[in-house]
Amino acid sequence: MVPLIRSRAQVVVAPVDLSRLDLGDIVLARVAGTVYLHLVSSVDLARKRVQISNNGGHVTGWTSYHRVFGICVAVDGVARSGVAGKTLEAHSNDSS
């Protein structure tokens, strides 16, 4: 299994509009007291939480929105697809 983000890769994380999270997003989230980058594998809007997994399909579990700190927008200088409009900065610029 090839990781989506290699160890020691340089990543850019931005504050996220939690209402815009979707499957396949990579988020910075606290799990069991440690902060990690995780793949979003399901979104539960009603309970305001996301299911996080690895890219091999292993489900780590659910975490609430208040434990999600940001979204990965770039890896090693390459922008991640599907992130446009999901950061708080982008969302606030939409209304200007």
mmCIF file of C-alpha atoms in Angstrom:
data_model
loop_
_atom_site.group_PDB
_atom_site.id
_atom_site.type_symbol
_atom_site.label_atom_id
_atom_site.label_comp_id
_atom_site.label_asym_id
_atom_site.label_seq_id
_atom_site.Cartn_x
_atom_site.Cartn_y
_atom_site.Cartn_z
ATOM 1 C CA MET A 1 0.000 0.000 0.000
ATOM 2 C CA VAL A 2 1.411 3.379 -1.013
ATOM 3 C CA PRO A 3 0.596 6.191 1.409
ATOM 4 C CA LEU A 4 -1.215 9.274 0.156
ATOM 5 C CA ILE A 5 1.341 11.373 2.038
ATOM 6 C CA ARG A 6 4.861 10.059 2.546
ATOM 7 C CA SER A 7 6.610 10.387 5.870
ATOM 8 C CA ARG A 8 8.375 13.772 6.077
ATOM 9 C CA ALA A 9 6.457 15.198 3.108
ATOM 10 C CA GLN A 10 5.815 18.907 3.382
ATOM 11 C CA VAL A 11 2.089 19.596 3.695
ATOM 12 C CA VAL A 12 0.019 22.757 3.780
ATOM 13 C CA VAL A 13 -3.035 22.691 6.043
ATOM 14 C CA ALA A 14 -5.678 25.428 6.151
ATOM 15 C CA PRO A 15 -8.659 26.025 8.435
ATOM 16 C CA VAL A 16 -11.621 24.119 7.017
ATOM 17 C CA ASP A 17 -15.291 24.897 6.547
ATOM 18 C CA LEU A 18 -16.538 21.716 8.235
ATOM 19 C CA SER A 19 -19.868 21.839 6.423
ATOM 20 C CA ARG A 20 -18.001 21.286 3.127
ATOM 21 C CA LEU A 21 -16.002 18.177 4.087
ATOM 22 C CA ASP A 22 -16.387 15.250 1.731
ATOM 23 C CA LEU A 23 -15.137 11.716 1.183
ATOM 24 C CA GLY A 24 -11.473 11.628 0.210
ATOM 25 C CA ASP A 25 -10.529 14.866 1.979
ATOM 26 C CA ILE A 26 -7.453 14.692 4.179
ATOM 27 C CA VAL A 27 -7.936 16.436 7.510
ATOM 28 C CA LEU A 28 -5.779 17.301 10.484
ATOM 29 C CA ALA A 29 -7.615 15.827 13.474
ATOM 30 C CA ARG A 30 -7.033 14.885 17.096
ATOM 31 C CA VAL A 31 -7.394 11.177 17.815
ATOM 32 C CA ALA A 32 -6.677 9.697 21.248
ATOM 33 C CA GLY A 33 -4.753 12.801 22.295
ATOM 34 C CA THR A 34 -2.512 12.972 19.221
ATOM 35 C CA VAL A 35 -2.957 15.086 16.090
ATOM 36 C CA TYR A 36 -2.695 13.240 12.753
ATOM 37 C CA LEU A 37 -3.541 13.680 9.087
ATOM 38 C CA HIS A 38 -6.427 11.340 8.256
ATOM 39 C CA LEU A 39 -8.517 10.421 5.231
ATOM 40 C CA VAL A 40 -12.231 11.193 5.515
ATOM 41 C CA SER A 41 -14.172 8.036 4.653
ATOM 42 C CA SER A 42 -17.668 9.137 5.732
ATOM 43 C CA VAL A 43 -19.427 12.310 6.873
ATOM 44 C CA ASP A 44 -22.302 12.388 9.371
ATOM 45 C CA LEU A 45 -23.778 15.884 9.021
ATOM 46 C CA ALA A 46 -26.553 15.283 11.568
ATOM 47 C CA ARG A 47 -24.123 14.308 14.339
ATOM 48 C CA LYS A 48 -21.377 16.716 13.155
ATOM 49 C CA ARG A 49 -18.643 14.137 12.835
ATOM 50 C CA VAL A 50 -16.407 12.448 10.281
ATOM 51 C CA GLN A 51 -15.210 8.887 9.954
ATOM 52 C CA ILE A 52 -11.467 8.691 9.430
ATOM 53 C CA SER A 53 -9.554 5.872 7.789
ATOM 54 C CA ASN A 54 -6.278 5.058 6.131
ATOM 55 C CA ASN A 55 -6.028 4.750 2.357
ATOM 56 C CA GLY A 56 -6.120 0.944 2.595
ATOM 57 C CA GLY A 57 -9.673 0.970 3.897
ATOM 58 C CA HIS A 58 -8.940 0.438 7.610
ATOM 59 C CA VAL A 59 -11.421 2.548 9.577
ATOM 60 C CA THR A 60 -9.859 4.330 12.530
ATOM 61 C CA GLY A 61 -13.197 5.578 13.836
ATOM 62 C CA TRP A 62 -15.408 8.624 14.153
ATOM 63 C CA THR A 63 -14.275 12.012 15.405
ATOM 64 C CA SER A 64 -16.368 15.089 16.073
ATOM 65 C CA TYR A 65 -16.033 18.315 14.123
ATOM 66 C CA HIS A 66 -14.478 20.084 17.117
ATOM 67 C CA ARG A 67 -11.474 17.746 16.804
ATOM 68 C CA VAL A 68 -10.919 18.545 13.121
ATOM 69 C CA PHE A 69 -8.481 21.453 12.841
ATOM 70 C CA GLY A 70 -7.905 21.825 9.117
ATOM 71 C CA ILE A 71 -7.771 20.344 5.644
ATOM 72 C CA CYS A 72 -4.668 19.390 3.686
ATOM 73 C CA VAL A 73 -4.532 21.670 0.646
ATOM 74 C CA ALA A 74 -1.096 20.732 -0.751
ATOM 75 C CA VAL A 75 1.545 18.005 -0.489
ATOM 76 C CA ASP A 76 5.156 18.762 -1.456
ATOM 77 C CA GLY A 77 4.024 21.886 -3.294
ATOM 78 C CA VAL A 78 1.304 20.125 -5.310
ATOM 79 C CA ALA A 79 -2.253 21.283 -4.678
ATOM 80 C CA ARG A 80 -4.736 18.566 -3.702
ATOM 81 C CA SER A 81 -7.698 18.259 -6.027
ATOM 82 C CA GLY A 82 -11.179 18.696 -4.621
ATOM 83 C CA VAL A 83 -10.146 21.190 -1.942
ATOM 84 C CA ALA A 84 -11.208 24.410 -3.683
ATOM 85 C CA GLY A 85 -13.847 26.260 -1.699
ATOM 86 C CA LYS A 86 -13.454 24.161 1.452
ATOM 87 C CA THR A 87 -11.151 26.429 3.439
ATOM 88 C CA LEU A 88 -12.538 29.118 5.686
ATOM 89 C CA GLU A 89 -10.576 31.763 3.750
ATOM 90 C CA ALA A 90 -12.050 30.620 0.416
ATOM 91 C CA HIS A 91 -15.543 30.469 1.893
ATOM 92 C CA SER A 92 -15.314 34.009 3.316
ATOM 93 C CA ASN A 93 -13.989 35.298 -0.029
ATOM 94 C CA ASP A 94 -17.017 33.806 -1.831
ATOM 95 C CA SER A 95 -19.297 36.367 -0.208
ATOM 96 C CA SER A 96 -17.185 39.437 -0.970
#
